[in-house]
Coordinates of C-alpha atoms and ligand atoms in Angstrom, one line a residue:
X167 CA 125.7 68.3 84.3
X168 CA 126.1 71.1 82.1
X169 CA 123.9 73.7 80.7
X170 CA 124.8 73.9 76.9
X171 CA 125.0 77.5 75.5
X172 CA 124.2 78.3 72.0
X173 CA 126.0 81.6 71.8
X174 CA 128.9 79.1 71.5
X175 CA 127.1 78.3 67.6
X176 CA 126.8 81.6 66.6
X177 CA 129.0 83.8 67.8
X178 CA 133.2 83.2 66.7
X179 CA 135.3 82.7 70.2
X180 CA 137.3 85.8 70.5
X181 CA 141.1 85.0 69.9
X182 CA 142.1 87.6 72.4
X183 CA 141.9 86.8 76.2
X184 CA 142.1 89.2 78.9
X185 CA 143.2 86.8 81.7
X186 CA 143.4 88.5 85.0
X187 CA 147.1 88.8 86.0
X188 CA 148.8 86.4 88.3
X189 CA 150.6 87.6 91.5
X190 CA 150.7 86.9 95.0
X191 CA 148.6 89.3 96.8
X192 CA 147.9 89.4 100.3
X193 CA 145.1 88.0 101.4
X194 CA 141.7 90.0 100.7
X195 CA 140.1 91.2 104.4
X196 CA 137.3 88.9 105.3
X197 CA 135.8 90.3 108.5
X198 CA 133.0 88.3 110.3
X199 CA 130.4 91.3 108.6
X200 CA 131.8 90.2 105.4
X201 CA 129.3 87.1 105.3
X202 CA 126.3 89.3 106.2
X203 CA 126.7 92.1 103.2
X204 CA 127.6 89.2 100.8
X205 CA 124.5 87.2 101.6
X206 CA 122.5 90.1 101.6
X207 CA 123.9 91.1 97.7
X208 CA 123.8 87.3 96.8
X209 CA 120.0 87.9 97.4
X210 CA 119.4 91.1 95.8
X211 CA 120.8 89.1 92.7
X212 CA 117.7 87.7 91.7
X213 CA 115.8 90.9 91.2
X214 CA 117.9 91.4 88.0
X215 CA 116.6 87.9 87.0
X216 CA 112.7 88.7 87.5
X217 CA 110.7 88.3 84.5
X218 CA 107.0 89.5 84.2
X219 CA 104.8 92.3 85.2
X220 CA 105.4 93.2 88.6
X221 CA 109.7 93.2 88.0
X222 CA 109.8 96.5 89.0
X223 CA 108.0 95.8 92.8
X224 CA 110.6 96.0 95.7
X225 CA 113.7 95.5 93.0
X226 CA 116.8 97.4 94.3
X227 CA 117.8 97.2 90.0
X228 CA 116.7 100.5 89.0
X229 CA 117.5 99.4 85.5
X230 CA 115.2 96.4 85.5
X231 CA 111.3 97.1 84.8
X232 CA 108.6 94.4 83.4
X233 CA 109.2 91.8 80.7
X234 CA 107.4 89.3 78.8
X235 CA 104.5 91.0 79.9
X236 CA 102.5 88.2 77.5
X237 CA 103.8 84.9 78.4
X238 CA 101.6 82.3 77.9
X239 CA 99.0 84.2 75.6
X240 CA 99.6 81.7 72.7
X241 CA 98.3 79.2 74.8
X242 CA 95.4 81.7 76.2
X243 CA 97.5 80.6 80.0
X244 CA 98.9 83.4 82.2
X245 CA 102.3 82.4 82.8
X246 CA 104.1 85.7 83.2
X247 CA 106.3 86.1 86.6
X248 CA 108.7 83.5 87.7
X249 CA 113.0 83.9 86.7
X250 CA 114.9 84.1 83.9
X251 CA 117.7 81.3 83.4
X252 CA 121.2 83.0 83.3
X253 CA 122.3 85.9 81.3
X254 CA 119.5 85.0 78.8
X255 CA 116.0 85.0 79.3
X256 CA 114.4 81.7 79.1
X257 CA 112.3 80.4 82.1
X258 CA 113.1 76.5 82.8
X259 CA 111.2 74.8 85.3
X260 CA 114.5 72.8 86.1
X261 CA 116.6 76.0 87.6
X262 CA 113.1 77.9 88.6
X263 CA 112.5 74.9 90.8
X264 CA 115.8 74.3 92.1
X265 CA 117.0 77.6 93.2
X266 CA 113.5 78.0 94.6
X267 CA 113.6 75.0 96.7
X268 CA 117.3 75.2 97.6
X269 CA 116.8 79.2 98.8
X270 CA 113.6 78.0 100.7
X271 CA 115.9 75.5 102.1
X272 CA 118.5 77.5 103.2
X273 CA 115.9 80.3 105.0
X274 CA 114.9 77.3 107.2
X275 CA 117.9 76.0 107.9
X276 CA 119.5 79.5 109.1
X277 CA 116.7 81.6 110.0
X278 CA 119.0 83.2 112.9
X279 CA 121.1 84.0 110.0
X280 CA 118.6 86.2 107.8
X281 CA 116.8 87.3 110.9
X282 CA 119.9 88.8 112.7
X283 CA 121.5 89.9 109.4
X284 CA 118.5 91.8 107.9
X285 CA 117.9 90.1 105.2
X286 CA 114.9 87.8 106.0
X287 CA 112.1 90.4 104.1
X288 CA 113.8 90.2 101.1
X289 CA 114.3 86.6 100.5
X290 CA 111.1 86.0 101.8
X291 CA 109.6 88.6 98.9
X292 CA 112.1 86.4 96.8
X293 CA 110.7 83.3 97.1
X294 CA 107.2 84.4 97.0
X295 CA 107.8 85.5 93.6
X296 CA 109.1 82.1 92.5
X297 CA 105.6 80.5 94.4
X298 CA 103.5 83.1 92.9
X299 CA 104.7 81.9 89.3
X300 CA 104.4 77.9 89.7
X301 CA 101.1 78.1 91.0
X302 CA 99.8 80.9 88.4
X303 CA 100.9 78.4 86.2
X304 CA 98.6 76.0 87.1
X305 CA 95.7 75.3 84.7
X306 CA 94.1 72.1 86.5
X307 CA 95.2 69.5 89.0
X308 CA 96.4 67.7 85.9
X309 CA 98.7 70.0 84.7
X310 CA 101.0 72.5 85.3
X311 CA 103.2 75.0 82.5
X312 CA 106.5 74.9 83.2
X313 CA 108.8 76.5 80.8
X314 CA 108.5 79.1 78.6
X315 CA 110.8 80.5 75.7
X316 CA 112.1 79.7 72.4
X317 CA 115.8 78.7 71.8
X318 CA 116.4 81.6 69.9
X319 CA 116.4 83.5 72.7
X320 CA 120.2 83.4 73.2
X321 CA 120.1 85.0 69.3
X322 CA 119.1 88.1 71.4
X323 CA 121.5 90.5 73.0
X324 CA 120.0 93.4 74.9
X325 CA 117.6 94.0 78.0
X326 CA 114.9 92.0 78.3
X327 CA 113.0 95.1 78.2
X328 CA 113.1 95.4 74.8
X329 CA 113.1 91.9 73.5
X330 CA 110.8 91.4 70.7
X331 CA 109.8 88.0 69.3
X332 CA 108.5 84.9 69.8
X333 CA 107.9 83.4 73.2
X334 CA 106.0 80.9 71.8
X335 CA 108.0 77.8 72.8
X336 CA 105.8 76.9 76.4
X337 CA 105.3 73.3 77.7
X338 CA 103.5 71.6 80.4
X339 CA 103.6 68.3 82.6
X340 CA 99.9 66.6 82.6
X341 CA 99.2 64.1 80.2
X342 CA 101.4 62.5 77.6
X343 CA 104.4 64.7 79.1
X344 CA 106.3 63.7 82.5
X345 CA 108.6 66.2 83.9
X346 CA 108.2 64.9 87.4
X347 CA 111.9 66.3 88.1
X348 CA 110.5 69.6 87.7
X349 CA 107.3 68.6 89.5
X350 CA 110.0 67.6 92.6
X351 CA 111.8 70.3 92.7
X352 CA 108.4 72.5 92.4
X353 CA 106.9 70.8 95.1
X354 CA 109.4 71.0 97.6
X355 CA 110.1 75.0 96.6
X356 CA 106.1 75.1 97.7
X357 CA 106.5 72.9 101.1
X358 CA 109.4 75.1 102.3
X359 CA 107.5 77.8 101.6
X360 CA 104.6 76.7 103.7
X361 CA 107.1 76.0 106.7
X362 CA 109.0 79.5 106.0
X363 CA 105.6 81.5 105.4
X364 CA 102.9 80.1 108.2
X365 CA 103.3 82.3 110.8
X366 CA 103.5 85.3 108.4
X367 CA 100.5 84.7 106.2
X368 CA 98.7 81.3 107.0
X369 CA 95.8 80.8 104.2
X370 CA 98.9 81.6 101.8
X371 CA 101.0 78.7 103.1
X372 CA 98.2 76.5 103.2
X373 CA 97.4 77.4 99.5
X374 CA 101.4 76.5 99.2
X375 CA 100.6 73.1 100.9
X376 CA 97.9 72.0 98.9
X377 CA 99.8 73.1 95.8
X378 CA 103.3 71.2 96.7
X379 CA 100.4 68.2 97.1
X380 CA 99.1 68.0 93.7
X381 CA 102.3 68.5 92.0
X382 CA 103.6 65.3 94.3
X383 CA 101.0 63.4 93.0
X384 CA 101.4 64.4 89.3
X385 CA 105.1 63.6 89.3
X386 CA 103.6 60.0 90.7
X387 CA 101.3 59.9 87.9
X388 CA 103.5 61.0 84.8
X389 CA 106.9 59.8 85.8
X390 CA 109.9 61.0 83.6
X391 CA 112.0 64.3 82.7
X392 CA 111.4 67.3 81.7
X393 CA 111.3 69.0 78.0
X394 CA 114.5 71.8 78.4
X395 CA 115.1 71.7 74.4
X396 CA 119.1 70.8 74.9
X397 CA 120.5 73.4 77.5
X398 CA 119.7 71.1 80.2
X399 CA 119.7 67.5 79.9
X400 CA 118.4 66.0 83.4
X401 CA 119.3 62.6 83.9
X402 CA 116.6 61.6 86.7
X403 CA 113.6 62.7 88.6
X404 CA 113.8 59.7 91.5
X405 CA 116.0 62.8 93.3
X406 CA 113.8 65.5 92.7
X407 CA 110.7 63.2 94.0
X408 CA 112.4 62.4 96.7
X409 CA 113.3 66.0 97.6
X410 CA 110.0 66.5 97.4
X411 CA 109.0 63.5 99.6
X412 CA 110.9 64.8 102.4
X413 CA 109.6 67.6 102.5
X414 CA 106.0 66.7 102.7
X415 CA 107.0 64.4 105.1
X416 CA 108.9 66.6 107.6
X417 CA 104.9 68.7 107.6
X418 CA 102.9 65.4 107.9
X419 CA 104.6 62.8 109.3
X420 CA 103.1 60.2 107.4
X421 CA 105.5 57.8 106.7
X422 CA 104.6 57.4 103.4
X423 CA 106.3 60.1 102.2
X424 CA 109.7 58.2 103.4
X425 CA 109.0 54.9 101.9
X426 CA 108.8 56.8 98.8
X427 CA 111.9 58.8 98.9
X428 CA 113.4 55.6 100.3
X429 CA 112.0 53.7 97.0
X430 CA 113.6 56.7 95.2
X431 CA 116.9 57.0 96.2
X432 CA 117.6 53.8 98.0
X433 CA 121.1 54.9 97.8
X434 CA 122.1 59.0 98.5
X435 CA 125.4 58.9 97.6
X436 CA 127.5 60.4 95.1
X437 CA 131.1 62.1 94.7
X438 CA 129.4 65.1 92.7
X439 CA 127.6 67.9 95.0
X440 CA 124.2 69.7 95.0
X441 CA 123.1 71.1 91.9
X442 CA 119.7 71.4 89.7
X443 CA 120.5 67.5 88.1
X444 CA 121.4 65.8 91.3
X445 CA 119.3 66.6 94.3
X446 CA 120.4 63.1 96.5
X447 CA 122.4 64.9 99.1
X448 CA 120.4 67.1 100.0
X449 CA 117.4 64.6 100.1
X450 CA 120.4 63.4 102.3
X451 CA 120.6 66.6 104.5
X452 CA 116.8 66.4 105.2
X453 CA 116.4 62.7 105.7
X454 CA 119.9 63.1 108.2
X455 CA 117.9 65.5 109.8
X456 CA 114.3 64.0 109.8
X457 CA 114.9 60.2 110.5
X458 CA 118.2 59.8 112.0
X459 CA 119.1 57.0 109.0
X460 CA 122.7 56.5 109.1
X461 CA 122.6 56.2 105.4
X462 CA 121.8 59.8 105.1
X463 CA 125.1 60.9 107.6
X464 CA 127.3 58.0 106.1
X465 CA 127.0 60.0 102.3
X466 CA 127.2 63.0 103.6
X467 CA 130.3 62.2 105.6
X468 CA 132.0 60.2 102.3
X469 CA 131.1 63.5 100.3
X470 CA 132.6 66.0 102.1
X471 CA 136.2 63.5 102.3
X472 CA 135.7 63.3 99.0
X473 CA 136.0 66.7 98.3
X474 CA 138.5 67.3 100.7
X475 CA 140.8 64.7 99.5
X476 CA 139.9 63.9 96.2
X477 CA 138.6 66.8 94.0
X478 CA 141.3 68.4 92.4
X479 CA 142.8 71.8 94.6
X480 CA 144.5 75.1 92.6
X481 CA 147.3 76.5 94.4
X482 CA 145.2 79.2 95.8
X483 CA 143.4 76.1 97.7
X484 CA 139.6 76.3 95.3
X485 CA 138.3 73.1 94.7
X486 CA 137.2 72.4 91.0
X487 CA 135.0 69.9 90.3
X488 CA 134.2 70.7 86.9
X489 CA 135.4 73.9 84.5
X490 CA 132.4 75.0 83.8
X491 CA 130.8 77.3 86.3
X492 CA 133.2 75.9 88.6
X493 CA 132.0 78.4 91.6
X494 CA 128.8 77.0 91.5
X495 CA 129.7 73.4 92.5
X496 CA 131.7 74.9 95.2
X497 CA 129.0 76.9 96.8
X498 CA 126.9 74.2 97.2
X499 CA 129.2 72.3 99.2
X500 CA 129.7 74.8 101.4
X501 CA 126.2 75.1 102.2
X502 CA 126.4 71.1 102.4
X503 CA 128.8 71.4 104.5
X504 CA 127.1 74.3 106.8
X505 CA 124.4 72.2 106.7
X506 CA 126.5 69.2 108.2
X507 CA 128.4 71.1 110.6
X508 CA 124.7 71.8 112.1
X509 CA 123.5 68.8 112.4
X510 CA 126.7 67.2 113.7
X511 CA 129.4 69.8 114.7
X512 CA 132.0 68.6 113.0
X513 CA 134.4 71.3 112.7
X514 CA 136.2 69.8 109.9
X515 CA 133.1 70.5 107.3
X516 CA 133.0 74.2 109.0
X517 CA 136.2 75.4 107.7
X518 CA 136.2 73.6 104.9
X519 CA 132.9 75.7 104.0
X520 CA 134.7 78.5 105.3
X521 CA 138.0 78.5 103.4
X522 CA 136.6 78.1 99.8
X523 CA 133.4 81.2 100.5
X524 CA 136.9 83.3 101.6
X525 CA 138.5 82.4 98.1
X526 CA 134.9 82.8 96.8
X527 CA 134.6 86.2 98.5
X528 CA 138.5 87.9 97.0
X529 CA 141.0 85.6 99.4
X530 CA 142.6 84.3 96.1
X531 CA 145.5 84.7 93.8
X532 CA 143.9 87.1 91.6
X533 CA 142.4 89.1 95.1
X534 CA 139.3 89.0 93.3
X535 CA 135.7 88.4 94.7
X536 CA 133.9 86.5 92.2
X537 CA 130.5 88.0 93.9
X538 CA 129.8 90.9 91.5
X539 CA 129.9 94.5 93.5
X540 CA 131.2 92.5 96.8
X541 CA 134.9 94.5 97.7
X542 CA 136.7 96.3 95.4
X543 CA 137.7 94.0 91.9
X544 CA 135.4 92.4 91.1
X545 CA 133.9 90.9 87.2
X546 CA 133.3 93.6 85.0
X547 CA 132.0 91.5 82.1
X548 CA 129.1 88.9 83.4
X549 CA 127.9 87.6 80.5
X550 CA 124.4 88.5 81.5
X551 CA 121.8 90.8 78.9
X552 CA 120.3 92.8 81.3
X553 CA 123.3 93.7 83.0
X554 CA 124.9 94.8 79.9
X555 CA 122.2 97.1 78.5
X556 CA 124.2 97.1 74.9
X557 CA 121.5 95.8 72.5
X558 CA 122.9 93.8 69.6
X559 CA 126.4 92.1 68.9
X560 CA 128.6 94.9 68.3
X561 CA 129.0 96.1 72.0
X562 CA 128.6 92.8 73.7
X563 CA 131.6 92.3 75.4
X564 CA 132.0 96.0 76.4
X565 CA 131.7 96.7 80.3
X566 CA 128.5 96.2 81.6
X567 CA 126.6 99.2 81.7
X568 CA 125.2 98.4 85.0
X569 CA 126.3 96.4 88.2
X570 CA 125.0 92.7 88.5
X571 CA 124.9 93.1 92.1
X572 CA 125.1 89.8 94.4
X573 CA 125.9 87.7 91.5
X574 CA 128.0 84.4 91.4
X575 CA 130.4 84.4 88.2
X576 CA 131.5 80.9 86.3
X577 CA 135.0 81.1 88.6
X578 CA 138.4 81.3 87.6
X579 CA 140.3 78.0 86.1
X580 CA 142.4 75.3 88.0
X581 CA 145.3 77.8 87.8
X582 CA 143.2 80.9 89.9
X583 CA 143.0 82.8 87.0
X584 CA 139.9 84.5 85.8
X585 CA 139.0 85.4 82.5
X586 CA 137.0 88.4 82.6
X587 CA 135.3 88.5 79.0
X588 CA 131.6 88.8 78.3
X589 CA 131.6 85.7 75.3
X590 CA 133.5 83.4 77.7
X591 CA 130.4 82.0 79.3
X592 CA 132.0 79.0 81.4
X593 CA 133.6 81.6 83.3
X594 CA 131.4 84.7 83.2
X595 CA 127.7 83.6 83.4
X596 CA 125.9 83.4 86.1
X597 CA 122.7 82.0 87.2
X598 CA 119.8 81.3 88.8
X599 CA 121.0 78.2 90.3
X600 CA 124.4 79.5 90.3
X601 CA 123.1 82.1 93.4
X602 CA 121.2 79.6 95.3
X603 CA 123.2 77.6 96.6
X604 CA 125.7 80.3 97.7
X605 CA 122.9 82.2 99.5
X606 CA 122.6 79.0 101.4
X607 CA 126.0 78.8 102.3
X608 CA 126.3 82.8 103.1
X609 CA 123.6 82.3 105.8
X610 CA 125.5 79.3 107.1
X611 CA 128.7 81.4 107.2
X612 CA 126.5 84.3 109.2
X613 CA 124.9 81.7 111.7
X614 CA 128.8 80.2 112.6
X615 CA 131.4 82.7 111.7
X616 CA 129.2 86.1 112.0
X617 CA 128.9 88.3 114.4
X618 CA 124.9 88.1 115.7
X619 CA 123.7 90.3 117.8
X620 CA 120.9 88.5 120.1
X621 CA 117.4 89.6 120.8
X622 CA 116.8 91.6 117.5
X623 CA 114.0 89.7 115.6
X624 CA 113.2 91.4 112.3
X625 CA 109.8 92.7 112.1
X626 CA 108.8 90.3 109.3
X627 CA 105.5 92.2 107.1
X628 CA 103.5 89.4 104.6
X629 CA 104.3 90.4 100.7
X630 CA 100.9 91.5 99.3
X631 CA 99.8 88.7 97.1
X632 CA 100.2 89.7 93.4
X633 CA 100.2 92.9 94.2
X634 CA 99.0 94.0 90.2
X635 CA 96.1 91.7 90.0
X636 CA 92.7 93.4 90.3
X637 CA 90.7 90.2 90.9
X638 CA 87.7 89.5 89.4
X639 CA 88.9 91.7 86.3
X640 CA 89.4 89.2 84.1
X641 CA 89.9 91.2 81.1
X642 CA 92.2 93.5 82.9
X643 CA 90.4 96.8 81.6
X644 CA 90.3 97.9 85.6
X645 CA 86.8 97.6 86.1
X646 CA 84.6 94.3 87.2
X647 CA 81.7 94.0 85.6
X648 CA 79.0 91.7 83.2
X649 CA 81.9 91.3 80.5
X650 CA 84.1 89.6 83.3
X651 CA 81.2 87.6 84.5
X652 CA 80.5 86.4 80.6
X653 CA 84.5 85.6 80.2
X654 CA 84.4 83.5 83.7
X655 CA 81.7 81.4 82.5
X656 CA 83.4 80.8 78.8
X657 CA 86.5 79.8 80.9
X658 CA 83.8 77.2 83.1
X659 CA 82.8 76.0 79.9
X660 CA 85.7 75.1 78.4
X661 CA 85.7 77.2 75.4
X662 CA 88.3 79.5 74.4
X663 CA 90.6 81.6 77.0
X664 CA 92.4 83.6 74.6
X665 CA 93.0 87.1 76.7
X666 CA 91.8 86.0 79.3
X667 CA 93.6 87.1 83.0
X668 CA 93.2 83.3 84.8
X669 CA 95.0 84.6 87.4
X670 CA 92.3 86.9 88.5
X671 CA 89.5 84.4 88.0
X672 CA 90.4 82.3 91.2
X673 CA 88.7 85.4 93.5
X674 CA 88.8 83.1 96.5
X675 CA 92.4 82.5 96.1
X676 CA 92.2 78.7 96.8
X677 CA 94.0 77.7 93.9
X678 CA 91.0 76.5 92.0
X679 CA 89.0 78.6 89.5
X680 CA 85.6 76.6 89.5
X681 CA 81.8 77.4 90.2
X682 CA 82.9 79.2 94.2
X683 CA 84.5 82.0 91.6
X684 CA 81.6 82.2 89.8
X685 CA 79.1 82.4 92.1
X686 CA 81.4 85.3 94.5
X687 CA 82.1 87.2 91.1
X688 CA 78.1 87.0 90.6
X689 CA 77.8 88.4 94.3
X690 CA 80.1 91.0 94.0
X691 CA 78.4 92.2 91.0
X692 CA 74.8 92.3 92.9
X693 CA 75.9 94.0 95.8
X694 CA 76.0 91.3 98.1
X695 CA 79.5 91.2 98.8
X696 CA 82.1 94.4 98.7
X697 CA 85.8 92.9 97.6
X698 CA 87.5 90.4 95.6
X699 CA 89.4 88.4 96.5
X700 CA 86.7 87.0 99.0
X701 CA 88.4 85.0 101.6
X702 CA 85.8 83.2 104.1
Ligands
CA812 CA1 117.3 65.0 89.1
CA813 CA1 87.0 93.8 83.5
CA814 CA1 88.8 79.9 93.6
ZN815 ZN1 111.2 88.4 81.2

């Protein structure tokens, strides 16, 4: 369940700690807006996390700008975009695929929420940049990239920016190599995202659609886990299929879709909670919600007492389930929870959810919010590069120069205490999954605790699809013309695709780059038609 960090290998543990003093404080002020303004920086978040050209579009991080511009070259793929991990700056399928699918998840379970509150643009430009990257990192229907970076990344300190070296380290699920967790988790990010995104741009959720498909079907045809060197060491992918089923069966109907997931997870429960190795309660959530199974309520139900009367509780009333990133565990309960108290109004699971986001949110021994830049003491050392903008090892653990905005911390220990030091990663990382699961259960705390005004819809605008890609350039020196066409019909060929922009061969934007590319890159260059993309 744990992500392993090699920082731990390389760099000494400090044998000072600066642990956050204990006292009795009086409660920190939640107001109903408090959910609202800590949803909406639990969201902005994840701009500090974008890797790739276009980091710098709509990012409220003036100190974040492209990265890894080259991804994928070695392998002649484009697979630039997409998230880095945590405070470092790999890109694993596992936590790009979970936080996608669990954000995407939590916009169509409280739409009200990000509607009323403001915040349904942003998250919606969020999770378009996650869908942009897992389909631009599709080379056929047979395979899909999925991670990228070397593990001497974490030898790196400093902005990602200004990282040099190798990137080389990229792998892919087709042939030879399951990762059919990944290709779960991936599909169902691309499902929600049809159902979040059809009334706003329909031939982009259908392209969603057709993508979530083909990556269902090539989990089915190269079952196993995925490749995440050892920082993540999944244990199953029946979950993340099953996920996955759900969600292609709450679009189609056809059943199936539910005799899989059925086939999959036979079984939904667990005393653990959501998180990127264990997706079976919240294939729970759905199937509660889909089929009316009583299986699906039943493990929800022995969950929650679970956690109520069985994880272990610090005096300041935070339930730890584990030491290590403890807060993450705990937000995605609550948005269980949330979830729960939808479905069935039980007002047990609602302030249960409520009373550990308020210890989440500064209503804690140490009156601290553990949401970076939410009240007023907050973490001042998230062990995250960016964030710190000190390049090498001997100003690491200074302040950060810049505010991590929105972002979920480790958490404090079983006695409310909070070490805030940049080296002690347990409690001072953050992360891309870390954030997901909160923003779920900060738009649950919106929809049932906030104050929403009725009758003011947001005015919801589509996100211009990659926004930097001149289609049809394929070379990317601006212009479309007979050196384009020439590269486009190497690529058809199968020979070499070394510098090659694949993401603006596919000029119809189907998701395909076959002989329909070639034959509207030919037109264009005759005359005959007068843009690319061509969409008919
Ligand atoms: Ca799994
Ligand atoms: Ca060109
Ligand atoms: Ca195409
Ligand atoms: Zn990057």
């Amino acid at each position: 369940m744990k992500k392993l960090c090699s920082i731990a290998l390389v760099i000494a543990m400090s044998l000072t700690t600066a642990i956050v003093p204990y006292f009795n404080a009086s409660a920190a002020s939640i107001s109903s807006s408090s959910y609202a303004e800590a949803l909406k920086y639990s969201i902005w978040f994840y701009d500090a996390n974008k890797c790739g050209k276009d980091v710098a579009v709509d990012n409220v991080f003036s100190w974040r700008g492209p990265c890894h511009t080259t991804d994928g070259s070695n392998v002649g793929a484009d697979l630039t975009g997409g998230f880095h991990d945590c405070g470092d700056h790999i890109k694993f399928g596992i936590t790009n695929g979970y936080a996608a699918s669990i954000l995407g998840w939590s916009l169509y379970e409280f739409r009200p929420a990000f509607d009323a509150s403001g915040n349904t643009n942003k998250i919606l430009s969020t999770l378009k940049y996650f869908t942009d990257y897992i389909m631009r990192c599709r080379v056929s229907s047979d395979k899909y990239y999925y991670h990228v970076g070397d593990p001497s990344d974490h030898d790196y300190w400093g902005p990602p920016e200004q990282q040099t070296g190798s990137r080389s380290t990229v792998r892919y699920m087709g042939a030879g190599q399951g990762a059919a967790d990944v290709c779960g988790l991936y599909s169902a990010a691309l499902s929600l995202m049809y159902l979040n995104y059809k009334s706003i741009d329909p031939s982009y959720a259908e392209k969603c659609l057709t993508h979530a498909k083909e990556l269902y079907a090539l989990g089915k045809k190269y079952p196993g886990v995925g490749n995440a060197d050892h920082f993540y060491s999944s244990s199953d992918w029946r979950d993340d299929m099953a996920w996955a089923a759900m969600w292609l069966y709450a679009i189609e109907k056809d059943n199936s879709y539910l005799n899989d997931a059925n086939s999959w997870v036979p079984s939904p429960a667990t005393n653990w909670t959501i998180c990127w190795n264990d997706m079976k309660l919240a294939v729970a959530a759905v199937g509660a919600s889909l089929t009316g199974d009583s299986k699906y309520k039943d493990a929800i139900s022995s969950n929650l007492s679970y956690w109520k009367n069985s994880v272990p509780t610090s005096n300041g009333g935070l339930k730890i389930l584990d030491s290590w990133g403890t807060l993450r565990y705990t937000a995605s309960e609550c948005l269980l929870a949330l979830v729960y108290y939808k479905l069935y109004k039980d007002e047990s699971a609602k302030s249960f959810a409520k009373s550990q986001i308020d210890y989440i949110l500064g209503n804690n021994p140490a009156n601290m919010s553990y949401v970076i830049g939410f009240g007023s003491n907050y973490p001042k050392h998230p062990h995250h590069r960016a964030a710190s903008g000190y390049v090498g090892w001997d100003q690491w653990k200074n302040p950060a120069k810049n505010v991590l905005i929105g972002a979920l911390v480790g958490g404090p220990d079983s006695s409310d205490r909070y070490i805030d030091e940049t080296d002690k990663y347990t409690c001072s990382e953050v992360g891309i999954d870390y954030n997901a699961g909160l923003v779920g259960a900060l738009a649950g705390m919106v929809q049932f605790y906030g104050d929403i005004p009725t009758n003011t819809p947001t005015p919801v605008t589509p996100t211009p699809t990659n926004p930097q890609i001149k289609y049809g350039d394929l070379n990317n020196d601006n212009e479309i013309n007979s050196i384009d066409y020439a590269y486009l019909k190497q690529y058809l060929l199968g020979m070499s695709t070394q510098n090659i922009n694949l993401a603006a061969a596919d000029v119809n934007l189907d998701g395909d780059i076959n002989s329909i590319d070639f034959a509207l890159v030919k037109k264009y260059l005759l005359g005959m038609i007068n843009t690319l993309p061509y969409i008919n």
